[in-house]
């Protein structure tokens, strides 16, 4: 008998792969300061960018600024709107800023692990905002501790800060190159000194980072939607293995190390990124349309309506509907005001959280054969409750379709996933899962089908990380079977 595993926190009841983090960086030419102070304040622009990246991390937020002489930082636990008041942004004066929203992947959920992380030494101040996860973090930390260094957090980002600071006397470019050649894993970095903004992306390009232009300045961001929020213009993606240094002289770009194969995280397109973002020259919403169309090709079924689980299942549902001609209906409404603080004190309450989060539209579903499309199945808890909701609304048949392949392995490169034992697809086949969630049928898109859909968006873009589907990671992962 298949049993579903329920963990005792609201975080786990969401039954989704959790977003990693979001980073922004802003550089405004110092000569423009004072001309358009309201629009040119780097901290305020960073705030706008972080607000648009809130979906990537909801546990903490922070902004670090420099005016060329003094470096200031403000960070705390909570959402961007909770962490920053007007007075905070007024105090964070400067033409240079980096910002971060966090969902923990390495390190516990405490304010000590909130980012950006700042180190101040006689050689100068260095601040780092990091999206990703280092696979050699423990070894690097032990290396520092053996020389007497102490750590104030349990985050892998503090290792990066210390590595840069250690090599800073060799010059910024050398310090960055040496650091990036030592760290292994996934990373999109925004680094700040008192007068320069630096961006870097890991050699496989697992985590996204892009460059934009604003009046009299430049911005870096995890997604292009953040550049839009700052009223900027998207310029390009930072290349895998590229470092960009931005200062008053402009943008300097160089590559570090040897070329490696590109392996962008495919879940950026499936689930993580906002639909209005463009990542590596692929429009996210277009990718979801194509995945839905491919899913229709691989797993057709006769039905009366197609619905998508909000929010990220909607794009694939529209693609499925267009490909089959089966009408699209809203079908399910999401309660947008459930936050991390919603109390579910007992296990039974936690199991039933989805009834609070989602509700069905009876007028769309009553007496109909329904295809419901979600972006993923992790533990199966949400899927089971969702099928119950649809049947309660009068659905005659419920056919479950998933726009990502079965998740069978944990991610070690920046996504908070359950252990392999907790992933329902790791231990059970599609028929067993279908029976457990109570659907009339269940089908996942194939791994190759995902790639084909993305290639249909942009044939020139290729190479995606498929570790969570196949266990084949872009690099060696210690304890990868856990």
PDB file of C-alpha atoms in Angstrom, residues 233-406:
ATOM      1  CA  UNK A 233      15.883  47.827 -20.553  1.00  0.00           C
ATOM      2  CA  UNK A 234      16.930  44.203 -20.777  1.00  0.00           C
ATOM      3  CA  UNK A 235      20.334  43.930 -22.472  1.00  0.00           C
ATOM      4  CA  UNK A 236      21.329  40.256 -22.313  1.00  0.00           C
ATOM      5  CA  UNK A 237      21.849  37.219 -20.124  1.00  0.00           C
ATOM      6  CA  UNK A 238      25.137  36.847 -18.320  1.00  0.00           C
ATOM      7  CA  UNK A 239      26.875  33.933 -20.035  1.00  0.00           C
ATOM      8  CA  UNK A 240      27.734  30.758 -18.135  1.00  0.00           C
ATOM      9  CA  UNK A 241      31.248  31.226 -16.760  1.00  0.00           C
ATOM     10  CA  UNK A 242      31.216  35.001 -17.256  1.00  0.00           C
ATOM     11  CA  UNK A 243      32.176  37.783 -14.843  1.00  0.00           C
ATOM     12  CA  UNK A 244      31.051  41.363 -15.449  1.00  0.00           C
ATOM     13  CA  UNK A 245      32.521  44.308 -13.537  1.00  0.00           C
ATOM     14  CA  UNK A 246      30.460  47.492 -13.615  1.00  0.00           C
ATOM     15  CA  UNK A 247      31.863  50.841 -12.516  1.00  0.00           C
ATOM     16  CA  UNK A 248      31.966  54.464 -13.650  1.00  0.00           C
ATOM     17  CA  UNK A 249      33.969  53.409 -16.717  1.00  0.00           C
ATOM     18  CA  UNK A 250      31.238  51.058 -17.957  1.00  0.00           C
ATOM     19  CA  UNK A 251      30.910  47.274 -18.168  1.00  0.00           C
ATOM     20  CA  UNK A 252      33.978  45.029 -18.342  1.00  0.00           C
ATOM     21  CA  UNK A 253      33.341  41.386 -19.220  1.00  0.00           C
ATOM     22  CA  UNK A 254      35.622  38.371 -19.135  1.00  0.00           C
ATOM     23  CA  UNK A 255      35.289  34.609 -18.909  1.00  0.00           C
ATOM     24  CA  UNK A 256      36.925  32.476 -16.246  1.00  0.00           C
ATOM     25  CA  UNK A 257      38.143  28.895 -16.510  1.00  0.00           C
ATOM     26  CA  UNK A 258      37.499  26.405 -19.279  1.00  0.00           C
ATOM     27  CA  UNK A 259      34.267  26.204 -21.212  1.00  0.00           C
ATOM     28  CA  UNK A 260      31.796  23.638 -19.894  1.00  0.00           C
ATOM     29  CA  UNK A 261      28.470  22.439 -21.208  1.00  0.00           C
ATOM     30  CA  UNK A 262      25.481  24.630 -20.449  1.00  0.00           C
ATOM     31  CA  UNK A 263      22.992  23.142 -17.981  1.00  0.00           C
ATOM     32  CA  UNK A 264      20.286  25.686 -17.139  1.00  0.00           C
ATOM     33  CA  UNK A 265      17.824  24.521 -14.461  1.00  0.00           C
ATOM     34  CA  UNK A 266      14.753  23.388 -16.379  1.00  0.00           C
ATOM     35  CA  UNK A 267      12.493  24.139 -13.416  1.00  0.00           C
ATOM     36  CA  UNK A 268      13.027  27.849 -14.056  1.00  0.00           C
ATOM     37  CA  UNK A 269      10.734  27.362 -17.045  1.00  0.00           C
ATOM     38  CA  UNK A 270       8.406  24.837 -15.433  1.00  0.00           C
ATOM     39  CA  UNK A 271       7.762  26.583 -12.139  1.00  0.00           C
ATOM     40  CA  UNK A 272      10.213  29.027 -10.551  1.00  0.00           C
ATOM     41  CA  UNK A 273      10.405  32.014 -12.872  1.00  0.00           C
ATOM     42  CA  UNK A 274       7.661  34.553 -13.363  1.00  0.00           C
ATOM     43  CA  UNK A 275       5.790  34.051 -16.649  1.00  0.00           C
ATOM     44  CA  UNK A 276       6.776  37.534 -17.856  1.00  0.00           C
ATOM     45  CA  UNK A 277      10.507  36.793 -17.583  1.00  0.00           C
ATOM     46  CA  UNK A 278      12.908  35.795 -20.348  1.00  0.00           C
ATOM     47  CA  UNK A 279      15.738  33.446 -19.364  1.00  0.00           C
ATOM     48  CA  UNK A 280      18.543  32.507 -21.746  1.00  0.00           C
ATOM     49  CA  UNK A 281      16.558  33.841 -24.712  1.00  0.00           C
ATOM     50  CA  UNK A 282      13.497  31.727 -23.932  1.00  0.00           C
ATOM     51  CA  UNK A 283      10.276  33.450 -22.850  1.00  0.00           C
ATOM     52  CA  UNK A 284       9.043  31.596 -19.771  1.00  0.00           C
ATOM     53  CA  UNK A 285       5.342  31.725 -20.636  1.00  0.00           C
ATOM     54  CA  UNK A 286       6.051  30.566 -24.182  1.00  0.00           C
ATOM     55  CA  UNK A 287       7.977  27.618 -22.745  1.00  0.00           C
ATOM     56  CA  UNK A 288       4.969  26.703 -20.612  1.00  0.00           C
ATOM     57  CA  UNK A 289       2.661  26.892 -23.634  1.00  0.00           C
ATOM     58  CA  UNK A 290       5.005  24.573 -25.536  1.00  0.00           C
ATOM     59  CA  UNK A 291       5.268  22.121 -22.644  1.00  0.00           C
ATOM     60  CA  UNK A 292       1.485  21.977 -22.454  1.00  0.00           C
ATOM     61  CA  UNK A 293       1.246  21.331 -26.188  1.00  0.00           C
ATOM     62  CA  UNK A 294       3.888  18.610 -25.962  1.00  0.00           C
ATOM     63  CA  UNK A 295       2.035  17.036 -23.044  1.00  0.00           C
ATOM     64  CA  UNK A 296      -1.129  16.991 -25.152  1.00  0.00           C
ATOM     65  CA  UNK A 297       0.785  15.213 -27.888  1.00  0.00           C
ATOM     66  CA  UNK A 298       2.210  12.614 -25.502  1.00  0.00           C
ATOM     67  CA  UNK A 299      -0.842  12.068 -23.267  1.00  0.00           C
ATOM     68  CA  UNK A 300      -4.136  12.942 -24.986  1.00  0.00           C
ATOM     69  CA  UNK A 301      -7.468  12.091 -23.363  1.00  0.00           C
ATOM     70  CA  UNK A 302     -11.098  12.857 -24.178  1.00  0.00           C
ATOM     71  CA  UNK A 303     -12.496  15.558 -21.937  1.00  0.00           C
ATOM     72  CA  UNK A 304     -14.795  18.565 -21.787  1.00  0.00           C
ATOM     73  CA  UNK A 305     -12.525  21.187 -20.182  1.00  0.00           C
ATOM     74  CA  UNK A 306      -8.861  21.823 -19.389  1.00  0.00           C
ATOM     75  CA  UNK A 307      -7.910  23.660 -16.202  1.00  0.00           C
ATOM     76  CA  UNK A 308      -4.544  24.678 -14.757  1.00  0.00           C
ATOM     77  CA  UNK A 309      -3.481  24.712 -11.119  1.00  0.00           C
ATOM     78  CA  UNK A 310      -2.644  28.351 -10.343  1.00  0.00           C
ATOM     79  CA  UNK A 311      -0.292  29.905 -10.906  1.00  0.00           C
ATOM     80  CA  UNK A 312       2.412  28.067 -12.849  1.00  0.00           C
ATOM     81  CA  UNK A 313       0.134  25.309 -14.176  1.00  0.00           C
ATOM     82  CA  UNK A 314      -1.973  27.811 -16.104  1.00  0.00           C
ATOM     83  CA  UNK A 315       0.464  28.358 -18.994  1.00  0.00           C
ATOM     84  CA  UNK A 316       0.809  24.626 -19.665  1.00  0.00           C
ATOM     85  CA  UNK A 317      -2.981  24.224 -19.433  1.00  0.00           C
ATOM     86  CA  UNK A 318      -3.483  26.927 -22.067  1.00  0.00           C
ATOM     87  CA  UNK A 319      -0.945  25.176 -24.298  1.00  0.00           C
ATOM     88  CA  UNK A 320      -2.706  21.843 -23.820  1.00  0.00           C
ATOM     89  CA  UNK A 321      -6.076  23.447 -24.594  1.00  0.00           C
ATOM     90  CA  UNK A 322      -4.832  25.116 -27.774  1.00  0.00           C
ATOM     91  CA  UNK A 323      -3.190  21.915 -29.009  1.00  0.00           C
ATOM     92  CA  UNK A 324      -6.283  19.757 -28.448  1.00  0.00           C
ATOM     93  CA  UNK A 325      -9.107  22.208 -29.035  1.00  0.00           C
ATOM     94  CA  UNK A 326     -10.591  21.300 -25.659  1.00  0.00           C
ATOM     95  CA  UNK A 327     -11.912  24.502 -24.048  1.00  0.00           C
ATOM     96  CA  UNK A 328      -9.900  26.077 -21.246  1.00  0.00           C
ATOM     97  CA  UNK A 329     -11.730  26.984 -18.037  1.00  0.00           C
ATOM     98  CA  UNK A 330     -10.531  28.669 -14.862  1.00  0.00           C
ATOM     99  CA  UNK A 331     -11.822  25.785 -12.754  1.00  0.00           C
ATOM    100  CA  UNK A 332      -9.765  26.527  -9.636  1.00  0.00           C
ATOM    101  CA  UNK A 333      -9.336  29.727  -7.629  1.00  0.00           C
ATOM    102  CA  UNK A 334      -6.278  30.326  -5.435  1.00  0.00           C
ATOM    103  CA  UNK A 335      -6.414  32.164  -2.126  1.00  0.00           C
ATOM    104  CA  UNK A 336      -3.598  34.663  -2.635  1.00  0.00           C
ATOM    105  CA  UNK A 337      -3.496  35.783   0.979  1.00  0.00           C
ATOM    106  CA  UNK A 338      -2.163  32.628   2.594  1.00  0.00           C
ATOM    107  CA  UNK A 339       1.311  33.383   3.863  1.00  0.00           C
ATOM    108  CA  UNK A 340       3.972  31.558   5.792  1.00  0.00           C
ATOM    109  CA  UNK A 341       2.336  32.508   9.101  1.00  0.00           C
ATOM    110  CA  UNK A 342      -0.925  30.643   8.464  1.00  0.00           C
ATOM    111  CA  UNK A 343      -1.394  28.330  11.459  1.00  0.00           C
ATOM    112  CA  UNK A 344      -2.032  24.622  10.885  1.00  0.00           C
ATOM    113  CA  UNK A 345      -1.436  23.140  14.350  1.00  0.00           C
ATOM    114  CA  UNK A 346      -2.238  19.461  13.819  1.00  0.00           C
ATOM    115  CA  UNK A 347      -1.247  16.936  11.196  1.00  0.00           C
ATOM    116  CA  UNK A 348      -4.833  16.694   9.989  1.00  0.00           C
ATOM    117  CA  UNK A 349      -4.952  20.483   9.623  1.00  0.00           C
ATOM    118  CA  UNK A 350      -1.765  20.402   7.586  1.00  0.00           C
ATOM    119  CA  UNK A 351      -3.151  17.664   5.346  1.00  0.00           C
ATOM    120  CA  UNK A 352      -6.203  19.798   4.662  1.00  0.00           C
ATOM    121  CA  UNK A 353      -4.340  23.060   3.994  1.00  0.00           C
ATOM    122  CA  UNK A 354      -4.996  22.758   0.268  1.00  0.00           C
ATOM    123  CA  UNK A 355      -8.737  23.162   0.931  1.00  0.00           C
ATOM    124  CA  UNK A 356      -7.939  26.643   2.263  1.00  0.00           C
ATOM    125  CA  UNK A 357      -5.471  27.456  -0.484  1.00  0.00           C
ATOM    126  CA  UNK A 358      -7.528  26.270  -3.484  1.00  0.00           C
ATOM    127  CA  UNK A 359     -11.225  26.150  -4.254  1.00  0.00           C
ATOM    128  CA  UNK A 360     -13.131  24.884  -7.286  1.00  0.00           C
ATOM    129  CA  UNK A 361     -15.610  26.718  -9.506  1.00  0.00           C
ATOM    130  CA  UNK A 362     -18.609  24.409  -9.649  1.00  0.00           C
ATOM    131  CA  UNK A 363     -20.022  26.165 -12.706  1.00  0.00           C
ATOM    132  CA  UNK A 364     -16.883  25.253 -14.690  1.00  0.00           C
ATOM    133  CA  UNK A 365     -16.710  21.637 -13.566  1.00  0.00           C
ATOM    134  CA  UNK A 366     -20.093  20.170 -12.647  1.00  0.00           C
ATOM    135  CA  UNK A 367     -20.864  17.073 -14.725  1.00  0.00           C
ATOM    136  CA  UNK A 368     -17.759  17.473 -16.895  1.00  0.00           C
ATOM    137  CA  UNK A 369     -14.742  15.381 -17.755  1.00  0.00           C
ATOM    138  CA  UNK A 370     -11.849  17.507 -16.518  1.00  0.00           C
ATOM    139  CA  UNK A 371      -8.155  17.571 -17.448  1.00  0.00           C
ATOM    140  CA  UNK A 372      -6.231  19.265 -14.648  1.00  0.00           C
ATOM    141  CA  UNK A 373      -2.637  20.306 -15.324  1.00  0.00           C
ATOM    142  CA  UNK A 374      -0.074  20.985 -12.607  1.00  0.00           C
ATOM    143  CA  UNK A 375       3.618  21.814 -12.957  1.00  0.00           C
ATOM    144  CA  UNK A 376       4.900  18.964 -10.761  1.00  0.00           C
ATOM    145  CA  UNK A 377       4.084  16.242  -8.257  1.00  0.00           C
ATOM    146  CA  UNK A 378       6.536  16.107  -5.353  1.00  0.00           C
ATOM    147  CA  UNK A 379       4.995  14.172  -2.455  1.00  0.00           C
ATOM    148  CA  UNK A 380       1.502  13.824  -3.894  1.00  0.00           C
ATOM    149  CA  UNK A 381      -0.304  15.447  -0.978  1.00  0.00           C
ATOM    150  CA  UNK A 382      -1.595  18.475  -2.866  1.00  0.00           C
ATOM    151  CA  UNK A 383      -2.542  16.385  -5.898  1.00  0.00           C
ATOM    152  CA  UNK A 384      -4.688  14.049  -3.796  1.00  0.00           C
ATOM    153  CA  UNK A 385      -6.538  16.912  -2.125  1.00  0.00           C
ATOM    154  CA  UNK A 386      -6.960  18.714  -5.447  1.00  0.00           C
ATOM    155  CA  UNK A 387      -8.665  15.709  -7.010  1.00  0.00           C
ATOM    156  CA  UNK A 388     -11.026  15.618  -4.010  1.00  0.00           C
ATOM    157  CA  UNK A 389     -11.836  19.314  -4.515  1.00  0.00           C
ATOM    158  CA  UNK A 390     -12.648  18.770  -8.189  1.00  0.00           C
ATOM    159  CA  UNK A 391     -14.857  15.762  -7.505  1.00  0.00           C
ATOM    160  CA  UNK A 392     -16.652  17.654  -4.742  1.00  0.00           C
ATOM    161  CA  UNK A 393     -17.415  20.362  -7.325  1.00  0.00           C
ATOM    162  CA  UNK A 394     -19.105  17.749  -9.519  1.00  0.00           C
ATOM    163  CA  UNK A 395     -16.344  16.718 -11.929  1.00  0.00           C
ATOM    164  CA  UNK A 396     -17.441  13.479 -13.610  1.00  0.00           C
ATOM    165  CA  UNK A 397     -13.862  12.444 -14.487  1.00  0.00           C
ATOM    166  CA  UNK A 398     -10.522  13.873 -13.365  1.00  0.00           C
ATOM    167  CA  UNK A 399      -7.518  13.292 -15.634  1.00  0.00           C
ATOM    168  CA  UNK A 400      -4.280  14.563 -14.081  1.00  0.00           C
ATOM    169  CA  UNK A 401      -1.494  15.771 -16.355  1.00  0.00           C
ATOM    170  CA  UNK A 402       1.916  17.094 -15.240  1.00  0.00           C
ATOM    171  CA  UNK A 403       4.067  19.484 -17.283  1.00  0.00           C
ATOM    172  CA  UNK A 404       7.343  18.212 -15.779  1.00  0.00           C
ATOM    173  CA  UNK A 405       8.783  14.720 -15.776  1.00  0.00           C
ATOM    174  CA  UNK A 406       8.595  12.634 -12.563  1.00  0.00           C
TER     175      UNK A 406
END
